[in-house]
PDB file of N, CA and C in Angstrom:
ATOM      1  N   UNK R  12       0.816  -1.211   0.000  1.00 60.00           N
ATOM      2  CA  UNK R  12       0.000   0.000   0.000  1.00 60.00           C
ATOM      3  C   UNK R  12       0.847   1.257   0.000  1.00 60.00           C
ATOM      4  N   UNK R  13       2.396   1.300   0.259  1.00 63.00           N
ATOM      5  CA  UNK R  13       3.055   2.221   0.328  1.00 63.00           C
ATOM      6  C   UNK R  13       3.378   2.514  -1.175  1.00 63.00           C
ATOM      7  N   UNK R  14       3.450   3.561  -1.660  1.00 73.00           N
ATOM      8  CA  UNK R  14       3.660   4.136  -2.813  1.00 73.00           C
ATOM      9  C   UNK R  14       2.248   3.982  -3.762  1.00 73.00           C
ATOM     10  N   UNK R  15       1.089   3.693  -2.945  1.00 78.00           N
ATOM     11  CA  UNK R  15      -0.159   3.931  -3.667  1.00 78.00           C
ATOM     12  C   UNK R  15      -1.321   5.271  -3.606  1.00 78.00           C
ATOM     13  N   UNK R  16      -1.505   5.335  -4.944  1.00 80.00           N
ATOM     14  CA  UNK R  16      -1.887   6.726  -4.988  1.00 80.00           C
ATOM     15  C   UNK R  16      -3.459   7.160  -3.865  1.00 80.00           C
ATOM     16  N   UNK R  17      -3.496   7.525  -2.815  1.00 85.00           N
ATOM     17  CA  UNK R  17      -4.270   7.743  -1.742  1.00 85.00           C
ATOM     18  C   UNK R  17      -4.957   9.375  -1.915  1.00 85.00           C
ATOM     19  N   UNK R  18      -6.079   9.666  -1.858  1.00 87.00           N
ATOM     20  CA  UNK R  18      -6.962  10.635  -1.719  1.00 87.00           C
ATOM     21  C   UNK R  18      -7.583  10.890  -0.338  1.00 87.00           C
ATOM     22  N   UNK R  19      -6.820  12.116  -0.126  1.00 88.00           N
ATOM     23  CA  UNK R  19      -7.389  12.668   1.267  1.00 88.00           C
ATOM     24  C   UNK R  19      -8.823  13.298   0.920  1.00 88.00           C
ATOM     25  N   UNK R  20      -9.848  12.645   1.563  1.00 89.00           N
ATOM     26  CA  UNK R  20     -11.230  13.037   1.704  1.00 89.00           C
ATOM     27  C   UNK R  20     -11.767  13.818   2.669  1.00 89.00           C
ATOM     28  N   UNK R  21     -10.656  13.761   4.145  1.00 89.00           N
ATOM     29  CA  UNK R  21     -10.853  14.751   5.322  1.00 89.00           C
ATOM     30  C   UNK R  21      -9.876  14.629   6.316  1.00 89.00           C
ATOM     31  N   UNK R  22      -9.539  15.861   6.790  1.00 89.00           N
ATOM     32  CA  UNK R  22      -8.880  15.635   7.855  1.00 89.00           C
ATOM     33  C   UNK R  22      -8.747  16.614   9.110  1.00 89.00           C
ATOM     34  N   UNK R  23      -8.538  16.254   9.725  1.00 91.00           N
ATOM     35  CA  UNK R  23      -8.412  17.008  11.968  1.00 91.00           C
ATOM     36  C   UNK R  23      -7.343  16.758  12.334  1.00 91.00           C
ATOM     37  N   UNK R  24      -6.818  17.829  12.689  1.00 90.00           N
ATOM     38  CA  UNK R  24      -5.463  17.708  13.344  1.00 90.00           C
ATOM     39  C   UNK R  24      -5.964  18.975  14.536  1.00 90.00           C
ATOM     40  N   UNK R  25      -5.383  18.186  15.264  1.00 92.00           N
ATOM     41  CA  UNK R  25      -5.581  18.589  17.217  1.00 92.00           C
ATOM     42  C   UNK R  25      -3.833  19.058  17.617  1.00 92.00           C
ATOM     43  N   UNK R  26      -3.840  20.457  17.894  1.00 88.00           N
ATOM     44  CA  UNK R  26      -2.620  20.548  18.223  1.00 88.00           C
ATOM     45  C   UNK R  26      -2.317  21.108  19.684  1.00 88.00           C
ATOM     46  N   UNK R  27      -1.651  21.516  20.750  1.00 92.00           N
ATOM     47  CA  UNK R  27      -1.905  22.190  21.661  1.00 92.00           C
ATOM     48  C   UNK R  27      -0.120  22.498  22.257  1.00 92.00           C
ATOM     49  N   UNK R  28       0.641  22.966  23.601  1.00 93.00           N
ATOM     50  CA  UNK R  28       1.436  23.809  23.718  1.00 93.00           C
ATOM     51  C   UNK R  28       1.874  22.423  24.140  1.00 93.00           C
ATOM     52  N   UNK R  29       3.450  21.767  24.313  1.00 95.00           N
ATOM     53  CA  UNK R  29       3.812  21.206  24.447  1.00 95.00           C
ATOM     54  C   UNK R  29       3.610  19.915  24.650  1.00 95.00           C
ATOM     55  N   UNK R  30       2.650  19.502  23.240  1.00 92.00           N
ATOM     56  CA  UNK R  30       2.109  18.192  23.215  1.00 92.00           C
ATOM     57  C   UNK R  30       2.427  18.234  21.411  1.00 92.00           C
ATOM     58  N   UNK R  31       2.224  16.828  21.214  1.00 88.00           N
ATOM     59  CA  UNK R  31       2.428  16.110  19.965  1.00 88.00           C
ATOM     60  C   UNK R  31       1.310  16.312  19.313  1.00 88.00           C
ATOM     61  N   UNK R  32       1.391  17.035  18.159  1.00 88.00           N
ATOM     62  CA  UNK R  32      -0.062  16.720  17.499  1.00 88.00           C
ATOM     63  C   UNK R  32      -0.596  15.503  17.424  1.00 88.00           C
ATOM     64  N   UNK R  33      -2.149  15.870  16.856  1.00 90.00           N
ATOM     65  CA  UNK R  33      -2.465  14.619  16.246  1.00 90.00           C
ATOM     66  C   UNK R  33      -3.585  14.955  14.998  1.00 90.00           C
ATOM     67  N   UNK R  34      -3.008  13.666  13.857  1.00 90.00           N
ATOM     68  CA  UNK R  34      -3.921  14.105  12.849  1.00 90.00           C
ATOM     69  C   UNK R  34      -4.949  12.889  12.249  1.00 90.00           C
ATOM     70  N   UNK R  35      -5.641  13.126  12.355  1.00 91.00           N
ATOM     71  CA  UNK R  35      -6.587  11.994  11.828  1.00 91.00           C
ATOM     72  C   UNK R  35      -6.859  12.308  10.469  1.00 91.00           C
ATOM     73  N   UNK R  36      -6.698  11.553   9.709  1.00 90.00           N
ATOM     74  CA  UNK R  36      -6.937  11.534   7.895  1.00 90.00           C
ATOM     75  C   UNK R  36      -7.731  10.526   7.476  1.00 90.00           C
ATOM     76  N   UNK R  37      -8.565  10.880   6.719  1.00 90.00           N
ATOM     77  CA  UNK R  37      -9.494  10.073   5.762  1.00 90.00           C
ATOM     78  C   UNK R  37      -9.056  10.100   4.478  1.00 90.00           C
ATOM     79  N   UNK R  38      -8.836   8.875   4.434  1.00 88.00           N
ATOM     80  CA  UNK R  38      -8.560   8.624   2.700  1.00 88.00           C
ATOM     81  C   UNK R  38      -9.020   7.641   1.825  1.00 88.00           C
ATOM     82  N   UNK R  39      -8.536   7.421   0.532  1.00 87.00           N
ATOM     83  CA  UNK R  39      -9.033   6.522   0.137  1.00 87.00           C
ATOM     84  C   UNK R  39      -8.248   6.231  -1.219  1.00 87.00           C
ATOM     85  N   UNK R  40      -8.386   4.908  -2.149  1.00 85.00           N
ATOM     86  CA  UNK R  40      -8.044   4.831  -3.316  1.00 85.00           C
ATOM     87  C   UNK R  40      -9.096   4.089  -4.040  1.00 85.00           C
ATOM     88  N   UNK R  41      -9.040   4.424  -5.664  1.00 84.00           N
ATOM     89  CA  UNK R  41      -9.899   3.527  -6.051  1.00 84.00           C
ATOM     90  C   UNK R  41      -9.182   2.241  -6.776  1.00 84.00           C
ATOM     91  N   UNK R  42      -8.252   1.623  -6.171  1.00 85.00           N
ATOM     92  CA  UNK R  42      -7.533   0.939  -6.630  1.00 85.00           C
ATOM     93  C   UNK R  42      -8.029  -0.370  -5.868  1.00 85.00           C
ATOM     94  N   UNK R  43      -8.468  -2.041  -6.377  1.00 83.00           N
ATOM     95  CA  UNK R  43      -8.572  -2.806  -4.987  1.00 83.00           C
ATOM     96  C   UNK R  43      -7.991  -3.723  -5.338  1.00 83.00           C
ATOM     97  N   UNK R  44      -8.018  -4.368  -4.128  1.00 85.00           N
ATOM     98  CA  UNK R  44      -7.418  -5.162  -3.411  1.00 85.00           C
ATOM     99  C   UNK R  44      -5.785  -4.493  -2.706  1.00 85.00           C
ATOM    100  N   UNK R  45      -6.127  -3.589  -1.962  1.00 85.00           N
ATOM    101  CA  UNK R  45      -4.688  -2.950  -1.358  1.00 85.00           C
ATOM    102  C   UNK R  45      -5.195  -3.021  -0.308  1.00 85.00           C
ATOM    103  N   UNK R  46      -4.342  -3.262   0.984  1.00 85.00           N
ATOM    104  CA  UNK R  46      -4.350  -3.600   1.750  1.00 85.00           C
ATOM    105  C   UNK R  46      -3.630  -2.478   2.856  1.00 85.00           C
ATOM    106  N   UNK R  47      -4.839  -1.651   3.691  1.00 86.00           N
ATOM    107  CA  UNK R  47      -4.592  -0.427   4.459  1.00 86.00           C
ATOM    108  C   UNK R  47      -3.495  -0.608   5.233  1.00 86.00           C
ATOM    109  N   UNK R  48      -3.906  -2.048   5.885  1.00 88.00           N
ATOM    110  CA  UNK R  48      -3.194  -2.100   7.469  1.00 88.00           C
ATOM    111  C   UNK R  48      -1.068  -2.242   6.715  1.00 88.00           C
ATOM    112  N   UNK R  49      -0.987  -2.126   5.542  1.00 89.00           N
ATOM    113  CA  UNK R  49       0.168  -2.217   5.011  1.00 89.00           C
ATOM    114  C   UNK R  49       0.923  -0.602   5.318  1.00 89.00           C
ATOM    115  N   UNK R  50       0.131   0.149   5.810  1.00 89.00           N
ATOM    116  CA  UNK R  50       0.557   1.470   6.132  1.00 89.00           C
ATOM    117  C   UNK R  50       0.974   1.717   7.578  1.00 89.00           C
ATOM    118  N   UNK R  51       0.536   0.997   7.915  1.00 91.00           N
ATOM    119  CA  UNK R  51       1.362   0.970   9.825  1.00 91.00           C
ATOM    120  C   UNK R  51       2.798   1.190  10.107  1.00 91.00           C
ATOM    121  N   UNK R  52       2.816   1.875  10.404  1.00 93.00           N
ATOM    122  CA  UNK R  52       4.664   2.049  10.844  1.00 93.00           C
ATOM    123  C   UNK R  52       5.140   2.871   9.538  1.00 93.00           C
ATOM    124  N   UNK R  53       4.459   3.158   8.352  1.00 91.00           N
ATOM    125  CA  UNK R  53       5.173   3.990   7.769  1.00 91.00           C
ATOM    126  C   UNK R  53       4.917   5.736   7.957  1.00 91.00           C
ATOM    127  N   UNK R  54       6.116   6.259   7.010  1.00 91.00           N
ATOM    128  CA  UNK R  54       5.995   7.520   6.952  1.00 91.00           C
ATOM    129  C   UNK R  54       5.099   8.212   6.213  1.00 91.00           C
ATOM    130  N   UNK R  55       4.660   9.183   6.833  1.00 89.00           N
ATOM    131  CA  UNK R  55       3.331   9.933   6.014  1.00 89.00           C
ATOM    132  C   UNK R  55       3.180  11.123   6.290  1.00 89.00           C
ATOM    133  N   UNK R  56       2.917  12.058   4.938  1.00 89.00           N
ATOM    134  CA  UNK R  56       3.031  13.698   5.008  1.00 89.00           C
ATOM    135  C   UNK R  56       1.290  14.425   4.621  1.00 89.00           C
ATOM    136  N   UNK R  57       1.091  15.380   5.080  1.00 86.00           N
ATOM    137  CA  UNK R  57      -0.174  15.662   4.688  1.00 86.00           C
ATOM    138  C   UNK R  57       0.137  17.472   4.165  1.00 86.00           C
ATOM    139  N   UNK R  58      -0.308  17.972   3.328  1.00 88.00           N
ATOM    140  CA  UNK R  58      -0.414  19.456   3.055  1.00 88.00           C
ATOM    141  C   UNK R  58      -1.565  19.767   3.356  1.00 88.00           C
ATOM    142  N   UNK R  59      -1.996  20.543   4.154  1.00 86.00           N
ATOM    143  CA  UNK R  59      -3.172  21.383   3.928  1.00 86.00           C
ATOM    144  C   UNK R  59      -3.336  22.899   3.643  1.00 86.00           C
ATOM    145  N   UNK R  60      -3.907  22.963   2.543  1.00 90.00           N
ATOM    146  CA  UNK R  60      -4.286  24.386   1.981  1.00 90.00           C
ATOM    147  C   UNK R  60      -5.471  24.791   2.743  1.00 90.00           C
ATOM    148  N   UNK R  61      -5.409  26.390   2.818  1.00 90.00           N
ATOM    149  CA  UNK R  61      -6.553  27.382   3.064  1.00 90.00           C
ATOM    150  C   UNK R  61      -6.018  28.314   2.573  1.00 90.00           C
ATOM    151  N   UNK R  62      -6.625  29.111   1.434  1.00 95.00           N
ATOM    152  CA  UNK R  62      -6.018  30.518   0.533  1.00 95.00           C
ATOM    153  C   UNK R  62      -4.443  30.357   0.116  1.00 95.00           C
ATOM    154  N   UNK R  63      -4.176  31.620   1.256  1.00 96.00           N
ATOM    155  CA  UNK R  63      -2.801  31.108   0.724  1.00 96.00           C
ATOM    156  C   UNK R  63      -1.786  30.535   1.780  1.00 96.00           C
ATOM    157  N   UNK R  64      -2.495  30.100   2.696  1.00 96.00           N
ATOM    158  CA  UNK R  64      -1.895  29.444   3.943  1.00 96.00           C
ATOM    159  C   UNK R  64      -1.328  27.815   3.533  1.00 96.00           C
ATOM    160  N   UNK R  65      -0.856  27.643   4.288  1.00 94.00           N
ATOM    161  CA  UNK R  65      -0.343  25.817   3.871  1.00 94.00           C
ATOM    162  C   UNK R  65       0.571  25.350   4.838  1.00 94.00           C
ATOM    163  N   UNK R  66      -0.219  24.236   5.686  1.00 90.00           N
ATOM    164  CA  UNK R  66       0.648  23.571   6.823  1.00 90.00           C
ATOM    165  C   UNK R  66       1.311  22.043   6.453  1.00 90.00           C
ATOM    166  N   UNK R  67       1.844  22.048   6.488  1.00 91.00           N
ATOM    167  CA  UNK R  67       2.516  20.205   6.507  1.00 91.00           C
ATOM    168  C   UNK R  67       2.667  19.648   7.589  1.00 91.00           C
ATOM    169  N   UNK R  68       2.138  18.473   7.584  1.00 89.00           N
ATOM    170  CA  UNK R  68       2.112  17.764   8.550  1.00 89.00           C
ATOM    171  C   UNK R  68       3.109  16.402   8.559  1.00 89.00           C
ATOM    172  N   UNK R  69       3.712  16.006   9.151  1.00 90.00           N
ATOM    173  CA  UNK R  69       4.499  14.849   8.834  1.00 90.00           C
ATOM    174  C   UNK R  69       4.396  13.947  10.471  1.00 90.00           C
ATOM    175  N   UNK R  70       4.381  12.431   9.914  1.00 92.00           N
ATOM    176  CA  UNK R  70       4.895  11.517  10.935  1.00 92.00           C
ATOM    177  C   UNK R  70       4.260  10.117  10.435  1.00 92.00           C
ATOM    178  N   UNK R  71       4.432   9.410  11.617  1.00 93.00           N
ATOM    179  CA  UNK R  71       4.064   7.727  11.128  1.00 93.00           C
ATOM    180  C   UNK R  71       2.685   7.143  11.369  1.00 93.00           C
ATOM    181  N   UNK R  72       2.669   6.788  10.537  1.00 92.00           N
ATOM    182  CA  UNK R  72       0.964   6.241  10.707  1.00 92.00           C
ATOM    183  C   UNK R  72       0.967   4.983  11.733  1.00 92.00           C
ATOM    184  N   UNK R  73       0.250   5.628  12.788  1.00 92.00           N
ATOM    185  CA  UNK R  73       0.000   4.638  14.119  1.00 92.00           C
ATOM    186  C   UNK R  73      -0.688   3.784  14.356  1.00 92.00           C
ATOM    187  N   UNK R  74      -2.397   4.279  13.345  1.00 91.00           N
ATOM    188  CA  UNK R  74      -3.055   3.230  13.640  1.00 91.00           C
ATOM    189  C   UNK R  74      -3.979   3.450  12.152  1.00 91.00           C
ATOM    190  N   UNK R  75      -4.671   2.823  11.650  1.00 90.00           N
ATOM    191  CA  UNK R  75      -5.834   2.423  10.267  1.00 90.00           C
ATOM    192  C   UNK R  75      -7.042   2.128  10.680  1.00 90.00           C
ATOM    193  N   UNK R  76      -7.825   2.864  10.841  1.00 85.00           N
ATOM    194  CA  UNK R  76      -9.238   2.289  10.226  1.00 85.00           C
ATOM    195  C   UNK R  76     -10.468   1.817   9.343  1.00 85.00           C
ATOM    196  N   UNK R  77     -10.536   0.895   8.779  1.00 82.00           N
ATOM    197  CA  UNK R  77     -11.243   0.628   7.587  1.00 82.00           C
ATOM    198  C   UNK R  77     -12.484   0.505   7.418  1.00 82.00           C
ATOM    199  N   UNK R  78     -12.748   1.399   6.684  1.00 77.00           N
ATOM    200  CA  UNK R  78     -14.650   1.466   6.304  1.00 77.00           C
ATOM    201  C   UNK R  78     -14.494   0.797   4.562  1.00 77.00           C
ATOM    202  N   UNK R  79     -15.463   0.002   4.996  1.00 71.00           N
ATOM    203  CA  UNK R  79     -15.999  -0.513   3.656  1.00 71.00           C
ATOM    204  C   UNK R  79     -17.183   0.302   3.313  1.00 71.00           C
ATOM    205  N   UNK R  80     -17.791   1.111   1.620  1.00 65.00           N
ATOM    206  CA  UNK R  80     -18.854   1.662   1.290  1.00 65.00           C
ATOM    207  C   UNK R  80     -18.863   0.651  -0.002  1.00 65.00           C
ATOM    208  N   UNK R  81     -20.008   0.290   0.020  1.00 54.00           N
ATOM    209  CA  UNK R  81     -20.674  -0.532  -1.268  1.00 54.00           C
ATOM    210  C   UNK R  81     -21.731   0.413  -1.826  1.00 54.00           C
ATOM    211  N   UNK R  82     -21.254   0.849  -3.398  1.00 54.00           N
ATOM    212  CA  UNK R  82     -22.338   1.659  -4.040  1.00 54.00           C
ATOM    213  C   UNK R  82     -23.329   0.380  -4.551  1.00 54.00           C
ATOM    214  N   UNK R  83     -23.296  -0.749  -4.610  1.00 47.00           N
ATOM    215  CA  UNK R  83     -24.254  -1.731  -5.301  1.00 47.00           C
ATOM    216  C   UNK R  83     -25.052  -1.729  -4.864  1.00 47.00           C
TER     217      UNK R  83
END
C-alpha cells in the first residue's frame, strides 16, 4: 500500500502547547485489493491548503481504520 496513490477526503489535526499533534486523515483509493493495514509504521506527510496558507504535517501512521462503502 506504500507508494499507492491515496486521496485525502478529510482531515483534523488537534494541536496544543507542548504536546504532539495529532492528525486523523481520511482517505481513500480507487484501486482494490490494497491492503490499508500495510501502512502501519510507515511515513506519512499531509499538506493542507486554506487561501494562501499551507501547513505540513508529517509523521508515522500509528493506527488504520477501515470502512468498507458498497455503491451496489
Amino acid at each position: 500500500s506504500v507508494g499507492v496513490p491515496w486521496t485525502v477526503e478529510g482531515a483534523t489535526v488537534r494541536s496544543a502547547l507542548n504536546e504532539p499533534y495529532v492528525a486523523i486523515v481520511d482517505i481513500q483509493t480507487e484501486l482494490h485489493g490494497i491492503d490499508p493495514l500495510e501502512l502501519l509504521g510507515s511515513k506519512a506527510s499531509v499538506t493542507l491548503r486554506r487561501g494562501l496558507t499551507e501547513n505540513v504535517y508529517g509523521g508515522i501512521v500509528s493506527s488504520v481504520r477501515i470502512r468498507h462503502d458498497h455503491d451496489e
